[in-house]
PDB file of C-alpha atoms in Angstrom:
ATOM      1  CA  UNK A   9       0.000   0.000   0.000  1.00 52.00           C
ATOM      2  CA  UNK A  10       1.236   3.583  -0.678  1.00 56.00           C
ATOM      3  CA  UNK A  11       1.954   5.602   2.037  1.00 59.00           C
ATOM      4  CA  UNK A  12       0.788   9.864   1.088  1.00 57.00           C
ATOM      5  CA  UNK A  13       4.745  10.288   0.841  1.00 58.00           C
ATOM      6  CA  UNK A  14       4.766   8.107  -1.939  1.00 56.00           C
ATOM      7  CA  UNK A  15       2.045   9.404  -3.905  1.00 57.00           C
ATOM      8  CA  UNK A  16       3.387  13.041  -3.669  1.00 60.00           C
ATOM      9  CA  UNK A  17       7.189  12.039  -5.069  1.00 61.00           C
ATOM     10  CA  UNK A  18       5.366  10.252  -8.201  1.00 61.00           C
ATOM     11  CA  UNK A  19       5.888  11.613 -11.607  1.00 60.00           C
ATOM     12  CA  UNK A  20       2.947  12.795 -12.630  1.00 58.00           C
ATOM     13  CA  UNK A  21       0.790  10.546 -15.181  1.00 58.00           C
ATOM     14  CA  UNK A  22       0.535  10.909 -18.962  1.00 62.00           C
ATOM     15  CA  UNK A  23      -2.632  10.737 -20.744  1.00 60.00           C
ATOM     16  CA  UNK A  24      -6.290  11.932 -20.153  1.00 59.00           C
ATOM     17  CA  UNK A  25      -6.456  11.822 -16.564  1.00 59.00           C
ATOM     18  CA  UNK A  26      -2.954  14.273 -16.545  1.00 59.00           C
ATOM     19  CA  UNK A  27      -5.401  16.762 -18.800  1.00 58.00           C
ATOM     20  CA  UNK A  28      -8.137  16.372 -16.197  1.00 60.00           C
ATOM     21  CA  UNK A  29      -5.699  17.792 -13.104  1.00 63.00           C
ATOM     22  CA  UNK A  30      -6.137  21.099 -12.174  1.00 64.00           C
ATOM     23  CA  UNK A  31      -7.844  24.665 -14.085  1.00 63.00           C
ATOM     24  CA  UNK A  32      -6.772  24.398 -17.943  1.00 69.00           C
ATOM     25  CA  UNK A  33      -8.607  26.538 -20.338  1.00 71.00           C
ATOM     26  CA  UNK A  34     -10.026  24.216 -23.161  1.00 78.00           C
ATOM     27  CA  UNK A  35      -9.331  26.429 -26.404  1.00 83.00           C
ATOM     28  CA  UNK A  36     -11.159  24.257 -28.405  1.00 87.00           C
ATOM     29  CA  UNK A  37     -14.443  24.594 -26.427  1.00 85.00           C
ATOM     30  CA  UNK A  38     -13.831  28.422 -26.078  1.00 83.00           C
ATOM     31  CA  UNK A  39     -13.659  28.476 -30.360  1.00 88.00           C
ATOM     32  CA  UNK A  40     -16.952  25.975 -30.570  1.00 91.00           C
ATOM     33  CA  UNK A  41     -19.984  27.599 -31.075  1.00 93.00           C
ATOM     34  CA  UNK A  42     -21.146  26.741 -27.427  1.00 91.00           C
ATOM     35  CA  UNK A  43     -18.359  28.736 -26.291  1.00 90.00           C
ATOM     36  CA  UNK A  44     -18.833  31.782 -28.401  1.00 91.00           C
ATOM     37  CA  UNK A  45     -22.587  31.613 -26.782  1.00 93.00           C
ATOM     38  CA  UNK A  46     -21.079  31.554 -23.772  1.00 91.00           C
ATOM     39  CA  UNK A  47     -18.571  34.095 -23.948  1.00 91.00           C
ATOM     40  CA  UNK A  48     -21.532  36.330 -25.318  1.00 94.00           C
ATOM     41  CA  UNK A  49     -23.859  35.636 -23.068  1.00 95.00           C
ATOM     42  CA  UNK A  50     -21.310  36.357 -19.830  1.00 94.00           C
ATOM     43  CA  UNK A  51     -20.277  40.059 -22.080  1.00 89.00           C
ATOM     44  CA  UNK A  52     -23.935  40.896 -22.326  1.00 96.00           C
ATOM     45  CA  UNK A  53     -24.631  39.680 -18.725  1.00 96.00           C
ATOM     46  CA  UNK A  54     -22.001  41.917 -17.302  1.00 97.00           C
ATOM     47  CA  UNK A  55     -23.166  44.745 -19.630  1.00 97.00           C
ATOM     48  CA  UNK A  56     -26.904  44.593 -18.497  1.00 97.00           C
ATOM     49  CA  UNK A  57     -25.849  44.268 -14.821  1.00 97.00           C
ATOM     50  CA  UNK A  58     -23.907  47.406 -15.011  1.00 97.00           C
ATOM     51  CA  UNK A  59     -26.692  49.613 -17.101  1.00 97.00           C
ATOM     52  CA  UNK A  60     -29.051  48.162 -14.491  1.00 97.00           C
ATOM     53  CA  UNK A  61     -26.715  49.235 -11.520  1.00 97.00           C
ATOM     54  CA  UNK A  62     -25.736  52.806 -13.003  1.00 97.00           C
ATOM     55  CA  UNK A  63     -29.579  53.294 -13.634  1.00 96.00           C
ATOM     56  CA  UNK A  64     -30.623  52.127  -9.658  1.00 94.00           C
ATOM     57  CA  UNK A  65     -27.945  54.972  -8.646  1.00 93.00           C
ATOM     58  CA  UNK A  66     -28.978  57.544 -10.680  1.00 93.00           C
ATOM     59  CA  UNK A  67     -32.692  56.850  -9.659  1.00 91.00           C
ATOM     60  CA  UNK A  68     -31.528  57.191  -6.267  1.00 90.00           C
ATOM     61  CA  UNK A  69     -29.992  60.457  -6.746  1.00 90.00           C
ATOM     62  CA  UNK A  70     -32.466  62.170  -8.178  1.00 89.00           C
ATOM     63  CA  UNK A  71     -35.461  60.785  -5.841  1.00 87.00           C
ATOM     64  CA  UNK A  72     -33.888  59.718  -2.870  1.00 82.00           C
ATOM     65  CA  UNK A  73     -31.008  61.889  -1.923  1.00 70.00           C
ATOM     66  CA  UNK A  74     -32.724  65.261  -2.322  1.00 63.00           C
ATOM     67  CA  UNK A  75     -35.715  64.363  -0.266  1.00 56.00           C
ATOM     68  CA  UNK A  76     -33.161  63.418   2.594  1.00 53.00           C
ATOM     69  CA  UNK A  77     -31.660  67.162   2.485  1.00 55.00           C
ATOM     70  CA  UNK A  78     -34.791  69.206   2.137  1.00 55.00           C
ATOM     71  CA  UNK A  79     -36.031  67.545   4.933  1.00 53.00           C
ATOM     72  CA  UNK A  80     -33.124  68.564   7.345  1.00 52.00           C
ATOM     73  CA  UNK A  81     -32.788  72.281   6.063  1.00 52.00           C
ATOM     74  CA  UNK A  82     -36.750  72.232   7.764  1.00 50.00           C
TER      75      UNK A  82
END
């Protein structure tokens, strides 16, 4: 039986499950046409989010801040 010392001084192993290890960026996926869709769909996401967010602030300046101020200058 192999002791945790072992296993850690190993090479490590060839083949598909050495691919599997860790965070590697599949470029073939990315250049698929479920990646484009996905890449588009994040780019949009994080556009809409941030129209959405610079749209809840403004809102809030113009309704909510200046009802805060005329009420303490009463």
């Amino acid at each position: 039986m192999l002791s945790a010392r072992d296993r850690r001084d190993r090479p490590p192993e060839e083949g598909v499950v050495a691919e599997l290890q860790g965070f590697a960026v599949d470029k073939a996926f990315f250049t698929s046409h479920k990646g484009i869709l996905l890449e588009t769909e994040l780019v949009f996401g994080i556009i809409l989010v941030s129209v959405f967010a610079y749209d809840a602030l403004k809102i809030y300046r113009t309704e909510m801040a200046p009802g805060a101020i005329q009420g303490d200058q009463q």
